[in-house]
CSV table of C-alpha atoms and ligand atoms in Angstrom, one decimal:
chain,number,residue,atom,x,y,z
A,269,MET,CA,-17.0,-31.1,-10.9
A,270,LYS,CA,-15.5,-28.7,-8.3
A,271,LYS,CA,-12.1,-27.9,-7.0
A,272,ASN,CA,-10.3,-25.7,-4.5
A,273,PHE,CA,-9.6,-22.2,-6.1
A,274,GLY,CA,-7.5,-20.8,-3.2
A,275,ILE,CA,-7.9,-19.4,0.2
A,276,LEU,CA,-8.6,-15.6,0.4
A,277,PRO,CA,-6.8,-13.4,2.9
A,278,ASP,CA,-9.8,-13.5,5.3
A,279,GLY,CA,-9.5,-17.3,5.4
A,280,THR,CA,-12.5,-18.0,3.1
A,281,GLN,CA,-12.1,-20.9,0.7
A,282,ALA,CA,-12.9,-20.2,-2.9
A,283,THR,CA,-14.2,-22.9,-5.2
A,284,LEU,CA,-14.0,-23.4,-8.9
A,285,TYR,CA,-16.9,-25.2,-10.6
A,286,THR,CA,-16.9,-26.8,-14.0
A,287,ILE,CA,-20.0,-27.0,-16.2
A,288,THR,CA,-20.3,-28.6,-19.7
A,289,GLY,CA,-22.8,-28.6,-22.5
A,290,GLY,CA,-23.4,-27.7,-26.1
A,291,GLY,CA,-19.8,-28.7,-27.0
A,292,LEU,CA,-18.4,-26.2,-24.5
A,293,THR,CA,-16.8,-26.4,-21.0
A,294,ALA,CA,-16.7,-23.5,-18.6
A,295,THR,CA,-15.3,-22.9,-15.2
A,296,VAL,CA,-16.9,-20.4,-12.8
A,297,THR,CA,-15.8,-19.4,-9.3
A,298,ASP,CA,-17.9,-18.4,-6.3
A,299,PHE,CA,-15.4,-15.6,-5.7
A,300,GLY,CA,-16.9,-12.7,-7.6
A,301,ALA,CA,-19.0,-15.1,-9.7
A,302,HIS,CA,-16.2,-14.8,-12.3
A,303,LEU,CA,-16.2,-16.7,-15.6
A,304,VAL,CA,-12.7,-18.1,-15.3
A,305,SER,CA,-12.4,-20.2,-18.5
A,306,LEU,CA,-14.4,-21.2,-21.5
A,307,PHE,CA,-13.2,-24.0,-23.7
A,308,VAL,CA,-14.4,-24.0,-27.3
A,309,PRO,CA,-13.3,-26.2,-30.3
A,310,ASP,CA,-11.8,-24.8,-33.4
A,311,ARG,CA,-12.6,-25.9,-37.0
A,312,ASN,CA,-10.1,-28.8,-36.6
A,313,GLY,CA,-11.6,-29.9,-33.3
A,314,ASN,CA,-8.7,-28.4,-31.2
A,315,VAL,CA,-10.1,-27.0,-28.0
A,316,ASP,CA,-8.8,-23.7,-26.6
A,317,ASP,CA,-9.7,-21.5,-23.7
A,318,VAL,CA,-11.1,-18.3,-25.2
A,319,VAL,CA,-11.5,-16.0,-22.1
A,320,LEU,CA,-8.9,-14.2,-20.1
A,321,GLY,CA,-8.6,-15.1,-16.4
A,322,TYR,CA,-6.4,-15.9,-13.4
A,323,ASP,CA,-5.1,-19.1,-11.9
A,324,ASP,CA,-6.8,-18.7,-8.6
A,325,ALA,CA,-9.1,-16.5,-6.5
A,326,ASN,CA,-6.2,-14.4,-5.2
A,327,GLY,CA,-5.3,-13.5,-8.8
A,328,TYR,CA,-8.6,-11.7,-9.0
A,329,LEU,CA,-7.7,-9.7,-5.9
A,330,THR,CA,-4.2,-8.8,-6.8
A,331,GLY,CA,-4.6,-8.2,-10.5
A,332,ASN,CA,-4.3,-4.8,-12.1
A,333,GLY,CA,-8.1,-4.2,-12.0
A,334,ALA,CA,-9.1,-5.2,-15.6
A,335,TYR,CA,-12.3,-7.0,-14.4
A,336,LEU,CA,-11.4,-10.2,-16.3
A,337,GLY,CA,-14.5,-12.4,-16.4
A,338,ALA,CA,-16.1,-10.2,-13.6
A,339,THR,CA,-19.8,-10.2,-12.7
A,340,VAL,CA,-20.4,-6.4,-12.3
A,341,GLY,CA,-23.2,-4.8,-10.3
A,342,ARG,CA,-25.3,-3.2,-9.0
A,343,ASN,CA,-24.5,-0.7,-11.8
A,344,ALA,CA,-22.1,-1.5,-14.7
A,345,ASN,CA,-19.9,1.2,-16.3
A,346,ARG,CA,-19.5,4.8,-15.2
A,347,VAL,CA,-21.5,7.4,-13.3
A,348,LYS,CA,-20.4,11.0,-13.8
A,349,GLY,CA,-19.5,12.6,-10.5
A,350,ALA,CA,-20.3,9.4,-8.6
A,351,SER,CA,-23.7,10.8,-7.7
A,352,PHE,CA,-27.2,11.0,-9.2
A,353,MET,CA,-30.9,11.5,-8.3
A,354,LEU,CA,-33.1,8.5,-7.6
A,355,GLY,CA,-36.5,10.0,-7.3
A,356,ASP,CA,-36.1,12.8,-4.7
A,357,THR,CA,-33.0,11.2,-3.1
A,358,ARG,CA,-29.4,12.0,-4.0
A,359,ILE,CA,-27.4,8.8,-4.3
A,360,ARG,CA,-23.7,9.1,-3.5
A,361,MET,CA,-21.3,6.5,-4.6
A,362,SER,CA,-17.5,6.1,-4.2
A,363,ALA,CA,-15.4,8.0,-6.8
A,364,ASN,CA,-13.0,5.3,-7.9
A,365,GLU,CA,-12.0,6.7,-11.3
A,366,GLY,CA,-11.1,10.4,-10.8
A,367,GLU,CA,-14.3,12.1,-9.7
A,368,ASN,CA,-16.5,9.4,-11.3
A,369,ASN,CA,-17.7,5.9,-10.4
A,370,LEU,CA,-16.7,2.9,-12.3
A,371,HIS,CA,-18.6,-0.4,-12.0
A,372,SER,CA,-20.1,0.7,-8.7
A,373,GLY,CA,-16.9,1.4,-6.8
A,374,PRO,CA,-14.0,-0.3,-5.1
A,375,ASP,CA,-16.3,-2.8,-3.3
A,376,GLY,CA,-17.6,-4.4,-6.6
A,377,PHE,CA,-19.6,-7.5,-6.7
A,378,HIS,CA,-16.7,-9.2,-8.4
A,379,LEU,CA,-14.7,-9.0,-5.1
A,380,ARG,CA,-17.4,-10.6,-2.9
A,381,MET,CA,-17.9,-14.3,-2.1
A,382,TRP,CA,-21.1,-15.5,-3.7
A,383,ASN,CA,-23.1,-18.4,-2.3
A,384,LEU,CA,-23.8,-21.5,-4.3
A,385,VAL,CA,-27.6,-21.9,-4.8
A,386,ARG,CA,-27.9,-24.8,-7.3
A,387,ARG,CA,-25.8,-26.5,-9.8
A,388,GLY,CA,-26.0,-29.3,-12.3
A,389,PRO,CA,-23.8,-30.7,-15.1
A,390,HIS,CA,-24.8,-27.8,-17.4
A,391,PHE,CA,-25.5,-24.8,-15.1
A,392,ILE,CA,-24.6,-23.1,-11.9
A,393,THR,CA,-26.6,-20.4,-9.9
A,394,LEU,CA,-24.8,-18.2,-7.4
A,395,ASN,CA,-26.4,-15.7,-5.0
A,396,LEU,CA,-25.3,-12.4,-3.4
A,397,VAL,CA,-27.2,-10.5,-0.8
A,398,SER,CA,-26.3,-6.8,-1.3
A,399,PRO,CA,-27.2,-5.0,2.0
A,400,GLN,CA,-29.1,-1.7,2.4
A,401,GLY,CA,-26.7,1.1,1.5
A,402,ASP,CA,-24.3,-1.1,-0.3
A,403,GLN,CA,-22.1,1.0,-2.8
A,404,GLY,CA,-24.4,3.9,-1.9
A,405,PHE,CA,-27.6,2.2,-3.3
A,406,PRO,CA,-30.9,2.0,-1.4
A,407,GLY,CA,-32.4,-1.2,-0.3
A,408,LYS,CA,-31.4,-4.8,0.4
A,409,ALA,CA,-31.0,-6.6,-2.9
A,410,ASP,CA,-31.1,-10.3,-3.4
A,411,ILE,CA,-29.2,-11.0,-6.6
A,412,TYR,CA,-28.7,-14.2,-8.6
A,413,VAL,CA,-26.4,-15.0,-11.5
A,414,THR,CA,-26.8,-18.3,-13.5
A,415,TYR,CA,-24.3,-19.5,-16.1
A,416,SER,CA,-25.6,-22.3,-18.3
A,417,LEU,CA,-24.2,-24.1,-21.3
A,418,GLU,CA,-26.9,-25.1,-23.7
A,419,LYS,CA,-27.2,-27.0,-27.0
A,420,ASP,CA,-25.6,-25.6,-30.1
A,421,GLY,CA,-22.7,-23.9,-28.3
A,422,VAL,CA,-24.6,-21.4,-26.2
A,423,LEU,CA,-23.3,-19.9,-23.0
A,424,ARG,CA,-26.2,-18.0,-21.4
A,425,ILE,CA,-25.7,-15.7,-18.4
A,426,ARG,CA,-28.9,-14.7,-16.6
A,427,TYR,CA,-29.3,-12.1,-13.8
A,428,ASP,CA,-32.2,-12.0,-11.5
A,429,GLY,CA,-32.7,-9.7,-8.5
A,430,ILE,CA,-35.2,-8.2,-6.2
A,431,CYS,CA,-34.8,-5.2,-3.8
A,432,ASP,CA,-36.9,-4.0,-0.9
A,433,ARG,CA,-36.5,-0.3,-2.0
A,434,ASP,CA,-36.4,1.5,-5.4
A,435,THR,CA,-32.8,1.1,-6.6
A,436,VAL,CA,-30.6,0.5,-9.7
A,437,MET,CA,-30.0,-2.8,-11.4
A,438,ASN,CA,-27.7,-3.0,-14.3
A,439,MET,CA,-25.6,-6.1,-14.2
A,440,THR,CA,-23.0,-7.2,-16.8
A,441,ASN,CA,-20.3,-9.7,-17.3
A,442,HIS,CA,-16.8,-8.3,-18.1
A,443,SER,CA,-15.2,-11.2,-19.9
A,444,TYR,CA,-12.4,-10.5,-22.4
A,445,PHE,CA,-12.5,-12.8,-25.4
A,446,ASN,CA,-9.7,-13.8,-27.6
A,447,LEU,CA,-11.2,-16.4,-30.0
A,448,ALA,CA,-7.7,-17.5,-31.0
A,449,GLY,CA,-7.1,-18.6,-27.4
A,450,HIS,CA,-6.3,-16.6,-24.3
A,451,HIS,CA,-2.7,-17.9,-24.3
A,452,ARG,CA,-1.8,-16.9,-27.9
A,453,GLY,CA,-0.1,-13.7,-26.8
A,454,GLU,CA,-1.4,-11.9,-29.8
A,455,ALA,CA,-3.6,-9.0,-30.2
A,456,ALA,CA,-7.1,-9.7,-31.3
A,457,MET,CA,-6.9,-7.1,-34.0
A,458,LYS,CA,-7.3,-9.5,-36.9
A,459,GLN,CA,-10.5,-10.9,-35.5
A,460,GLU,CA,-13.5,-9.5,-37.2
A,461,LEU,CA,-16.4,-7.8,-35.5
A,462,ILE,CA,-19.9,-7.0,-36.6
A,463,LEU,CA,-21.9,-4.5,-34.5
A,464,PRO,CA,-25.3,-3.8,-36.2
A,465,GLY,CA,-25.8,-0.7,-33.9
A,466,ARG,CA,-26.4,2.4,-35.9
A,467,PHE,CA,-25.5,4.8,-33.1
A,468,PHE,CA,-22.8,5.0,-30.5
A,469,ASN,CA,-22.1,7.2,-27.5
A,470,PRO,CA,-19.1,9.6,-27.9
A,471,ASP,CA,-17.4,10.1,-24.6
A,472,ASP,CA,-15.5,13.0,-22.9
A,473,ALA,CA,-11.8,12.6,-21.9
A,474,GLU,CA,-13.0,10.8,-18.7
A,475,ASN,CA,-14.9,8.2,-20.7
A,476,ILE,CA,-18.3,9.7,-19.7
A,477,PRO,CA,-20.9,10.0,-22.5
A,478,THR,CA,-21.3,13.5,-23.7
A,479,GLY,CA,-25.0,12.9,-24.2
A,480,GLU,CA,-24.8,12.7,-28.0
A,481,LEU,CA,-25.9,9.6,-29.8
A,482,ARG,CA,-23.9,9.7,-33.0
A,483,SER,CA,-24.5,7.8,-36.2
A,484,VAL,CA,-21.7,5.4,-37.1
A,485,ASP,CA,-22.2,6.2,-40.7
A,486,GLY,CA,-18.9,7.1,-42.4
A,487,THR,CA,-16.9,6.8,-39.2
A,488,PRO,CA,-14.4,4.2,-37.9
A,489,MET,CA,-17.1,3.2,-35.5
A,490,ASP,CA,-19.1,1.6,-38.4
A,491,PHE,CA,-19.1,-2.2,-37.8
A,492,ARG,CA,-22.3,-2.9,-39.6
A,493,GLN,CA,-20.3,-4.9,-42.1
A,494,PRO,CA,-17.7,-7.4,-40.8
A,495,LYS,CA,-14.4,-5.6,-40.2
A,496,PRO,CA,-11.1,-6.6,-38.6
A,497,ILE,CA,-11.0,-4.8,-35.3
A,498,GLY,CA,-7.5,-3.4,-36.1
A,499,ARG,CA,-8.5,-1.9,-39.4
A,500,ASP,CA,-9.7,1.5,-38.2
A,501,ILE,CA,-8.8,1.4,-34.5
A,502,ASP,CA,-5.9,3.9,-34.9
A,503,CYS,CA,-7.7,6.2,-37.3
A,504,ASP,CA,-7.5,9.9,-36.8
A,505,TYR,CA,-11.0,10.3,-35.2
A,506,ASP,CA,-11.6,12.1,-31.9
A,507,PRO,CA,-13.6,9.4,-30.0
A,508,LEU,CA,-10.7,7.0,-30.8
A,509,HIS,CA,-8.0,9.4,-29.6
A,510,LEU,CA,-9.9,10.1,-26.4
A,511,GLN,CA,-10.2,6.5,-25.4
A,512,ALA,CA,-7.0,5.2,-27.0
A,513,GLY,CA,-9.0,2.9,-29.3
A,514,TYR,CA,-12.5,1.4,-29.1
A,515,ASP,CA,-14.1,1.7,-25.7
A,516,HIS,CA,-17.6,2.9,-26.4
A,517,ASN,CA,-21.2,2.0,-26.0
A,518,TRP,CA,-23.3,1.0,-29.1
A,519,GLU,CA,-27.0,0.8,-29.2
A,520,VAL,CA,-28.4,-2.8,-29.3
A,521,PHE,CA,-30.3,-2.6,-32.5
A,522,CYS,CA,-31.1,-6.3,-33.3
A,523,SER,CA,-30.2,-9.8,-32.3
A,524,PRO,CA,-27.4,-10.8,-32.4
A,525,CYS,CA,-26.0,-7.4,-31.3
A,526,ALA,CA,-22.4,-8.4,-31.9
A,527,ILE,CA,-20.6,-11.1,-33.8
A,528,LEU,CA,-16.9,-11.8,-33.2
A,529,ARG,CA,-15.0,-14.1,-35.6
A,530,ASP,CA,-11.5,-15.4,-35.7
A,531,PRO,CA,-10.6,-16.3,-39.3
A,532,GLY,CA,-7.5,-18.3,-38.1
A,533,SER,CA,-9.4,-20.8,-35.9
A,534,GLY,CA,-12.8,-20.6,-37.5
A,535,ARG,CA,-14.4,-19.7,-34.2
A,536,GLU,CA,-17.3,-17.3,-34.1
A,537,MET,CA,-19.3,-15.9,-31.2
A,538,ALA,CA,-22.7,-14.2,-31.6
A,539,VAL,CA,-24.0,-12.2,-28.7
A,540,SER,CA,-27.7,-11.6,-28.0
A,541,THR,CA,-29.2,-9.7,-25.1
A,542,ASP,CA,-32.2,-8.0,-23.7
A,543,CYS,CA,-30.0,-5.0,-22.7
A,544,PRO,CA,-30.3,-1.7,-24.6
A,545,GLY,CA,-26.5,-1.2,-25.0
A,546,ILE,CA,-23.2,-3.0,-25.5
A,547,GLN,CA,-19.8,-1.6,-24.6
A,548,PHE,CA,-17.1,-2.7,-26.9
A,549,TYR,CA,-13.7,-2.3,-25.2
A,550,ALA,CA,-10.7,-3.4,-27.2
A,551,GLY,CA,-8.4,-4.0,-24.3
A,552,ASN,CA,-6.4,-0.8,-24.9
A,553,PHE,CA,-5.1,-0.7,-21.3
A,554,LEU,CA,-4.7,-4.5,-20.7
A,555,ASN,CA,-1.7,-5.4,-18.7
A,556,GLU,CA,-2.3,-8.5,-16.6
A,557,THR,CA,-0.5,-11.7,-15.8
A,558,GLY,CA,-3.1,-14.4,-16.2
A,559,LYS,CA,-3.7,-18.2,-16.2
A,560,GLY,CA,-0.5,-20.2,-16.5
A,561,GLY,CA,1.6,-17.0,-16.1
A,562,ILE,CA,0.5,-15.8,-19.6
A,563,SER,CA,0.8,-12.0,-20.0
A,564,TYR,CA,-2.2,-10.4,-21.4
A,565,GLY,CA,-1.0,-7.2,-23.1
A,566,PHE,CA,-2.3,-4.4,-25.3
A,567,ARG,CA,-5.5,-5.3,-27.1
A,568,GLU,CA,-5.1,-9.1,-26.5
A,569,GLY,CA,-8.7,-9.4,-25.4
A,570,ILE,CA,-12.0,-7.9,-26.4
A,571,ALA,CA,-14.7,-7.1,-23.9
A,572,LEU,CA,-18.3,-6.9,-25.1
A,573,GLU,CA,-20.3,-5.7,-22.1
A,574,THR,CA,-24.1,-5.8,-22.4
A,575,GLN,CA,-25.7,-3.2,-20.2
A,576,PHE,CA,-27.7,0.0,-20.0
A,577,TYR,CA,-25.9,2.9,-21.6
A,578,PRO,CA,-23.1,4.3,-19.5
A,579,ASP,CA,-24.1,7.0,-17.1
A,580,SER,CA,-27.8,6.4,-18.1
A,581,VAL,CA,-28.7,7.5,-14.5
A,582,HIS,CA,-28.1,11.1,-15.8
A,583,HIS,CA,-30.0,10.7,-19.1
A,584,SER,CA,-33.7,10.3,-18.7
A,585,GLU,CA,-34.0,10.2,-22.5
A,586,TRP,CA,-32.2,6.8,-22.6
A,587,PRO,CA,-33.5,3.5,-21.2
A,588,GLN,CA,-33.3,3.6,-17.5
A,589,PRO,CA,-31.7,1.1,-15.1
A,590,PHE,CA,-34.1,1.7,-12.2
A,591,VAL,CA,-36.2,-1.0,-10.6
A,592,LYS,CA,-39.0,-0.4,-8.1
A,593,ALA,CA,-39.2,-2.0,-4.6
A,594,GLY,CA,-40.3,-5.6,-5.0
A,595,GLU,CA,-40.0,-5.6,-8.8
A,596,HIS,CA,-38.3,-8.6,-10.3
A,597,TYR,CA,-35.1,-7.6,-12.2
A,598,HIS,CA,-34.2,-10.0,-15.0
A,599,SER,CA,-31.6,-9.7,-17.7
A,600,GLU,CA,-29.8,-12.2,-19.9
A,601,THR,CA,-27.1,-12.4,-22.5
A,602,ALA,CA,-26.4,-15.4,-24.7
A,603,TYR,CA,-23.0,-16.0,-26.3
A,604,LYS,CA,-23.5,-18.5,-29.1
A,605,PHE,CA,-20.3,-20.2,-30.4
A,606,SER,CA,-19.8,-22.0,-33.7
A,607,TRP,CA,-16.6,-23.4,-35.2
B,898,GLA,C1,-13.5,-0.8,-17.5
B,898,GLA,C2,-14.6,-0.7,-18.5
B,898,GLA,C3,-14.1,-0.8,-19.9
B,898,GLA,C4,-13.0,0.1,-20.2
B,898,GLA,C5,-11.9,0.0,-19.2
B,898,GLA,C6,-10.8,1.0,-19.4
B,898,GLA,O1,-13.0,-2.1,-17.5
B,898,GLA,O2,-15.6,-1.7,-18.3
B,898,GLA,O3,-15.1,-0.6,-20.9
B,898,GLA,O4,-13.5,1.4,-20.1
B,898,GLA,O5,-12.5,0.1,-17.9
B,898,GLA,O6,-9.7,0.7,-18.6
């Protein structure tokens, strides 16, 4: 199924595609390859939309920049000083958050029109050609994102790409989840989270990793046992003060690398990925008007962004987001729902 999702200021028509499978229904738009909605049953069979989004393509342009449901690339998260070395070449990106780069700059992939490649009842593949020099990165990159709904309640997002020069590839999806339903108007703080990761990255005041990998042991960052997100979020702990709550990268230690549960509805989401890191952002700065005019406020959605560690381009000791010319980039993340 497809429908009109609005006309952009440049006259381009955006489309919203619906896919179904595994007990789930999702909508995805070609504008920014956003995940717009995701309908999941609860324990009584009532279906709710559990991701935050906007009513039409223009909402994604005029929103307050929270990256709701966004496909982010070429490089997710932050780059200190908006510049780094790729081999012998200094790469200069736009500074769009103070001196630093966030999500590859103001011209993010989530603000581009993607092309429909293929679709079926259960999947959709979209393509973007990122030209040489795009966002400051070398080479022309041909990038694909596939959303599929699979048996047993799985939403899988796959990223594929190839570039004609050595470059960076570190794609993520920036959906905010509220397993009680996006429209509940309540903070997701009673929802329980498990993050098996043993280490997280403390950040400086600009949300850039200090370089330390710190054990979660004995800290409010310890989610190895299920814990309501709100239990420790306002604890007197420097990394929480600096980021106004959780907004940090955890190591991906095993699969699943995150489980989110809503005791109220009985919904659960287990995240598995081939990425080395997962950024857990508790929506500390959320302030958007979303689908159906619903306000999304403080901590009303939880982002779990699978990715390379933030600013990994400056930390050769961490897994590296570089790909060689002609090398196939592939990454995928599965979000498995039960209810
Ligand atoms: C971006 C990042 C999140 C968080 C917010 C803060 O959306 O992806 O992790 O840092 O900025 O506003």
